[in-house]
Amino acid sequence: FASSAAQAQTLFTYGGKPVSKQEFLRIYEKNNVNKKSDFSEAALKDYLNLYSLFKMKVSEAEHLKIDTVPSIAAELDNYRHQLAKNYLADKEVTNRLVDEAYKRMKEEIHVQHILISCLPSALPKDTALAYAKIENIYKSILAGKADFSKMAAENSDDRATRELGGDIGYMTGMQTVYSFENAVYNTPVGKVSKPFRTQFGYHIVKILDRRPTRGEVEVQHILLATPKSKGDLIVDRARIKADSVELLLKQGVPFDTLVHRYSEDKLSIANNGKLPAFGAGRMVPAFENAAFALKNIGDVSAPVKTDYGYHIIKLLKKIPLQSFEEIQPSLKRKIDNDSRSQVAQTEFMNKIKKAHNFKEYPDALLGVIEKVKALPDTGAEANILHAADYKFMTQPLFELDGHKYLQNDFLSYAENLTHGRLNGPKEAVTRDIYKMYVDKVVTDFEEHSLAERNQDFKNLLDEYRDGIMIFELMDRNVWSKATKDSVGLKAFYQTHLNHYLWDPGFTGSVYRFKDEATAKKGIALLKQGKKVEDLNKALNIDQSPDAFSVQKGHFEFDRFKEVPASDIVAGKPSNATKNSDGTYTVVLADKIFNQPSQKTLDEARGYVSAEYQDELEKSWSAKLRAKYPLKVDEKVFQSMVK
């Protein structure tokens, strides 16, 4: 109790509004994250002065209801949604998924599979047909009436592996969609899984082998390509050339040299044939096996045949699987963006639903589905949904925390989501949109209640809200005002003329010539009174389009060092001065200023605007301090000083 009371001590008030010592220290230490916080009296006073002004600006923004401005409200809502993603998942489930993924990455599994395609949007009858087909294949294999490889070759819709009897080689964790990985890792060697579904359709898998992971390898390769379009003759030629390359390597010709001389892998030539590190399942089996068969760094394989051609492979590095501690952060990020993240989100959603008495009314949903199915399939109004036509549908679809969400609420959401056009099987689409609607309602409910239950979330949300409100307020009172208030800007300039002076210098033109000969020609033309257009026509010809350039303006001697000030005379071109890059500079001054001269408002506008902004901010800050008087509890303040 004593500790809580100490933390809740009021450090200061502004306009009667209290700020606790705890809040001040939290922000102070957060803003010193990369260095040790300075708890000296001077440092704390400086920050208290800044933070109290910040709080005054927040109060002023709240007084003006800045957070109700549509653009600000939308930005805040978007940030809340993005921020909440870090909190709307079951951390225990996520940690379990990370552990599971790492354990699976320690093992590689040799897999065959059969796919019967069936997209999530398929009609119920097509889904039933696909399932019946995979079920019949599964039962035939299980009964010993059919061979897995033969059934894959005859039936699988995976063209990449069909000719291989469904053999996809070895795979490991985090390489496929989660449902496929689960089936693979939960099936014993020599066994066939029950049919299961992914977003691609229905599968069965057969496990041929399991082995400890071999990690990854990094290799170089030389590819002698064998495009199928060029027939068998190209294969024979590539094999002969590969044998020749192998012989040159044995004679001591460097691998890198032969990559550039012979390799036809255009993507890797620039990197001396080096490929990104890879592990099980990343390359075609023949290439993968040959690479992993190399024992020592620098070992080179004999020519290896794949569908792409003949490869000669050199081992550069063997990379074992990282430790759990090393890989955990990146593994968690992958899982957050992987299909398995849905597992954590689903479990979390179910917890929210249970905690807030979620209840569904299936008959009401069926009523909506029937209405949607009645939409015309042809004509101008084909598949068009007008939610306004269904305002009479007021039965609850579900309720959450006592609040009922009605049929017409859902139909309005569906219209907005689909822009009023329901494409695809109407019942399946409606059920998919309903699930999305439920998830959105539950997520929004949890997002808005997070701030009440999670102090970290509330702090981050408040900090962002305060920041965007103050940005808007600063723009109104300082930044935009300084640029739009032309009368105020001019008056400020007139009262601070001595701030905006040119140092001694000149006005005129600075000519830069590419070489001495061109400079001499240019000076001769200038002495004849020729203009820039004449020099451009005479010097910037097709053979030398960049022979000279010119810059006009006001130049100060202290900053302009290309030509000595003593060489610059009004109305007369200076001698050519050579620059460090071999070019030459010539000055033709209109007027010389040996004393400081006044800048016009246009010439000084950038400086004037910046100083005017500073003036406006100081004036506005003074008004805020007057409106919200600051009172500091010295005893509490001194308790922070170290």
Short mmCIF file of N, CA and C in Angstrom, two decimals, residues 304-364:
data_model
loop_
_atom_site.label_atom_id
_atom_site.label_comp_id
_atom_site.label_asym_id
_atom_site.label_seq_id
_atom_site.Cartn_x
_atom_site.Cartn_y
_atom_site.Cartn_z
N VAL A 304 26.26 -33.22 -62.29
CA VAL A 304 25.00 -33.73 -61.73
C VAL A 304 23.86 -33.37 -62.70
N LYS A 305 23.08 -34.37 -63.09
CA LYS A 305 21.99 -34.15 -64.05
C LYS A 305 20.69 -33.82 -63.32
N THR A 306 20.04 -32.72 -63.72
CA THR A 306 18.69 -32.39 -63.27
C THR A 306 17.86 -32.01 -64.49
N ASP A 307 16.61 -31.68 -64.30
CA ASP A 307 15.76 -31.25 -65.41
C ASP A 307 16.26 -29.96 -66.04
N TYR A 308 17.10 -29.22 -65.32
CA TYR A 308 17.59 -27.94 -65.84
C TYR A 308 18.87 -28.10 -66.66
N GLY A 309 19.58 -29.20 -66.47
CA GLY A 309 20.82 -29.41 -67.19
C GLY A 309 21.83 -30.14 -66.33
N TYR A 310 23.12 -29.94 -66.65
CA TYR A 310 24.20 -30.54 -65.87
C TYR A 310 24.82 -29.45 -64.99
N HIS A 311 25.00 -29.80 -63.71
CA HIS A 311 25.57 -28.87 -62.75
C HIS A 311 26.88 -29.42 -62.23
N ILE A 312 27.84 -28.53 -61.99
CA ILE A 312 29.04 -28.87 -61.23
C ILE A 312 28.99 -27.98 -59.99
N ILE A 313 29.08 -28.59 -58.82
CA ILE A 313 28.78 -27.90 -57.56
C ILE A 313 30.03 -27.84 -56.69
N LYS A 314 30.27 -26.68 -56.11
CA LYS A 314 31.40 -26.50 -55.18
C LYS A 314 30.85 -26.11 -53.82
N LEU A 315 31.28 -26.80 -52.77
CA LEU A 315 30.81 -26.52 -51.41
C LEU A 315 31.57 -25.33 -50.82
N LEU A 316 30.82 -24.33 -50.37
CA LEU A 316 31.41 -23.14 -49.76
C LEU A 316 31.27 -23.14 -48.23
N LYS A 317 30.12 -23.63 -47.76
CA LYS A 317 29.87 -23.53 -46.32
C LYS A 317 28.81 -24.53 -45.91
N LYS A 318 28.98 -25.09 -44.70
CA LYS A 318 27.93 -25.91 -44.08
C LYS A 318 27.39 -25.13 -42.90
N ILE A 319 26.07 -25.03 -42.84
CA ILE A 319 25.43 -24.20 -41.82
C ILE A 319 24.49 -25.07 -40.97
N PRO A 320 24.88 -25.39 -39.74
CA PRO A 320 23.99 -26.20 -38.89
C PRO A 320 22.77 -25.39 -38.46
N LEU A 321 21.73 -26.10 -38.04
CA LEU A 321 20.54 -25.43 -37.52
C LEU A 321 20.93 -24.57 -36.32
N GLN A 322 20.46 -23.32 -36.31
CA GLN A 322 20.76 -22.42 -35.20
C GLN A 322 20.15 -22.94 -33.90
N SER A 323 20.70 -22.48 -32.78
CA SER A 323 20.12 -22.84 -31.49
C SER A 323 18.75 -22.19 -31.35
N PHE A 324 17.96 -22.71 -30.44
CA PHE A 324 16.61 -22.17 -30.24
C PHE A 324 16.67 -20.70 -29.87
N GLU A 325 17.61 -20.33 -29.01
CA GLU A 325 17.73 -18.93 -28.56
C GLU A 325 18.05 -18.01 -29.73
N GLU A 326 18.89 -18.48 -30.64
CA GLU A 326 19.27 -17.66 -31.80
C GLU A 326 18.12 -17.50 -32.78
N ILE A 327 17.39 -18.56 -33.01
CA ILE A 327 16.38 -18.56 -34.06
C ILE A 327 14.99 -18.12 -33.58
N GLN A 328 14.77 -18.11 -32.27
CA GLN A 328 13.44 -17.85 -31.73
C GLN A 328 12.81 -16.55 -32.24
N PRO A 329 13.52 -15.39 -32.21
CA PRO A 329 12.87 -14.15 -32.66
C PRO A 329 12.41 -14.21 -34.12
N SER A 330 13.28 -14.71 -35.01
CA SER A 330 12.89 -14.76 -36.43
C SER A 330 11.80 -15.81 -36.65
N LEU A 331 11.85 -16.89 -35.88
CA LEU A 331 10.84 -17.94 -35.99
C LEU A 331 9.48 -17.41 -35.57
N LYS A 332 9.46 -16.61 -34.52
CA LYS A 332 8.19 -16.02 -34.07
C LYS A 332 7.62 -15.08 -35.13
N ARG A 333 8.50 -14.29 -35.76
CA ARG A 333 8.02 -13.39 -36.82
C ARG A 333 7.43 -14.17 -37.98
N LYS A 334 8.09 -15.28 -38.34
CA LYS A 334 7.57 -16.11 -39.43
C LYS A 334 6.21 -16.69 -39.07
N ILE A 335 6.08 -17.16 -37.85
CA ILE A 335 4.82 -17.76 -37.41
C ILE A 335 3.70 -16.71 -37.39
N ASP A 336 4.05 -15.48 -36.99
CA ASP A 336 3.05 -14.41 -36.98
C ASP A 336 2.50 -14.14 -38.38
N ASN A 337 3.31 -14.44 -39.41
CA ASN A 337 2.88 -14.20 -40.79
C ASN A 337 2.57 -15.49 -41.53
N ASP A 338 2.49 -16.58 -40.79
CA ASP A 338 2.28 -17.89 -41.38
C ASP A 338 0.84 -18.33 -41.09
N SER A 339 0.38 -19.33 -41.83
CA SER A 339 -0.99 -19.80 -41.65
C SER A 339 -1.24 -20.29 -40.23
N ARG A 340 -0.18 -20.74 -39.54
CA ARG A 340 -0.38 -21.26 -38.18
C ARG A 340 -0.72 -20.15 -37.18
N SER A 341 -0.44 -18.88 -37.55
CA SER A 341 -0.81 -17.79 -36.63
C SER A 341 -2.32 -17.76 -36.40
N GLN A 342 -3.06 -18.31 -37.38
CA GLN A 342 -4.50 -18.36 -37.24
C GLN A 342 -4.92 -19.24 -36.07
N VAL A 343 -4.08 -20.22 -35.74
CA VAL A 343 -4.38 -21.10 -34.60
C VAL A 343 -4.42 -20.28 -33.31
N ALA A 344 -3.37 -19.44 -33.11
CA ALA A 344 -3.31 -18.61 -31.91
C ALA A 344 -4.46 -17.61 -31.89
N GLN A 345 -4.75 -17.02 -33.05
CA GLN A 345 -5.83 -16.04 -33.12
C GLN A 345 -7.19 -16.69 -32.84
N THR A 346 -7.38 -17.90 -33.40
CA THR A 346 -8.66 -18.60 -33.20
C THR A 346 -8.86 -18.95 -31.73
N GLU A 347 -7.81 -19.46 -31.09
CA GLU A 347 -7.94 -19.81 -29.68
C GLU A 347 -8.21 -18.57 -28.83
N PHE A 348 -7.55 -17.47 -29.21
CA PHE A 348 -7.76 -16.23 -28.47
C PHE A 348 -9.19 -15.73 -28.67
N MET A 349 -9.66 -15.80 -29.91
CA MET A 349 -11.03 -15.39 -30.21
C MET A 349 -12.03 -16.21 -29.39
N ASN A 350 -11.78 -17.49 -29.32
CA ASN A 350 -12.70 -18.36 -28.57
C ASN A 350 -12.72 -17.98 -27.09
N LYS A 351 -11.55 -17.58 -26.55
CA LYS A 351 -11.50 -17.15 -25.16
C LYS A 351 -12.31 -15.86 -24.96
N ILE A 352 -12.17 -14.93 -25.92
CA ILE A 352 -12.93 -13.68 -25.83
C ILE A 352 -14.43 -13.97 -25.88
N LYS A 353 -14.81 -14.81 -26.83
CA LYS A 353 -16.23 -15.14 -26.97
C LYS A 353 -16.78 -15.75 -25.68
N LYS A 354 -16.03 -16.68 -25.12
CA LYS A 354 -16.49 -17.34 -23.90
C LYS A 354 -16.59 -16.35 -22.75
N ALA A 355 -15.60 -15.45 -22.65
CA ALA A 355 -15.58 -14.48 -21.54
C ALA A 355 -16.72 -13.49 -21.64
N HIS A 356 -17.23 -13.26 -22.86
CA HIS A 356 -18.26 -12.23 -23.04
C HIS A 356 -19.57 -12.83 -23.55
N ASN A 357 -19.80 -14.11 -23.21
CA ASN A 357 -21.10 -14.76 -23.43
C ASN A 357 -21.56 -14.68 -24.89
N PHE A 358 -20.66 -15.02 -25.80
CA PHE A 358 -21.00 -15.02 -27.22
C PHE A 358 -22.04 -16.11 -27.49
N LYS A 359 -23.06 -15.76 -28.24
CA LYS A 359 -24.12 -16.71 -28.56
C LYS A 359 -24.59 -16.48 -30.00
N GLU A 360 -24.71 -17.57 -30.77
CA GLU A 360 -25.14 -17.46 -32.17
C GLU A 360 -26.56 -17.97 -32.34
N TYR A 361 -27.21 -17.48 -33.42
CA TYR A 361 -28.57 -17.89 -33.77
C TYR A 361 -28.54 -18.40 -35.21
N PRO A 362 -28.24 -19.69 -35.42
CA PRO A 362 -28.06 -20.24 -36.77
C PRO A 362 -29.25 -20.06 -37.69
N ASP A 363 -30.47 -20.14 -37.14
CA ASP A 363 -31.66 -20.01 -37.99
C ASP A 363 -31.73 -18.62 -38.63
N ALA A 364 -31.28 -17.62 -37.90
CA ALA A 364 -31.28 -16.25 -38.45
C ALA A 364 -30.29 -16.14 -39.61
#
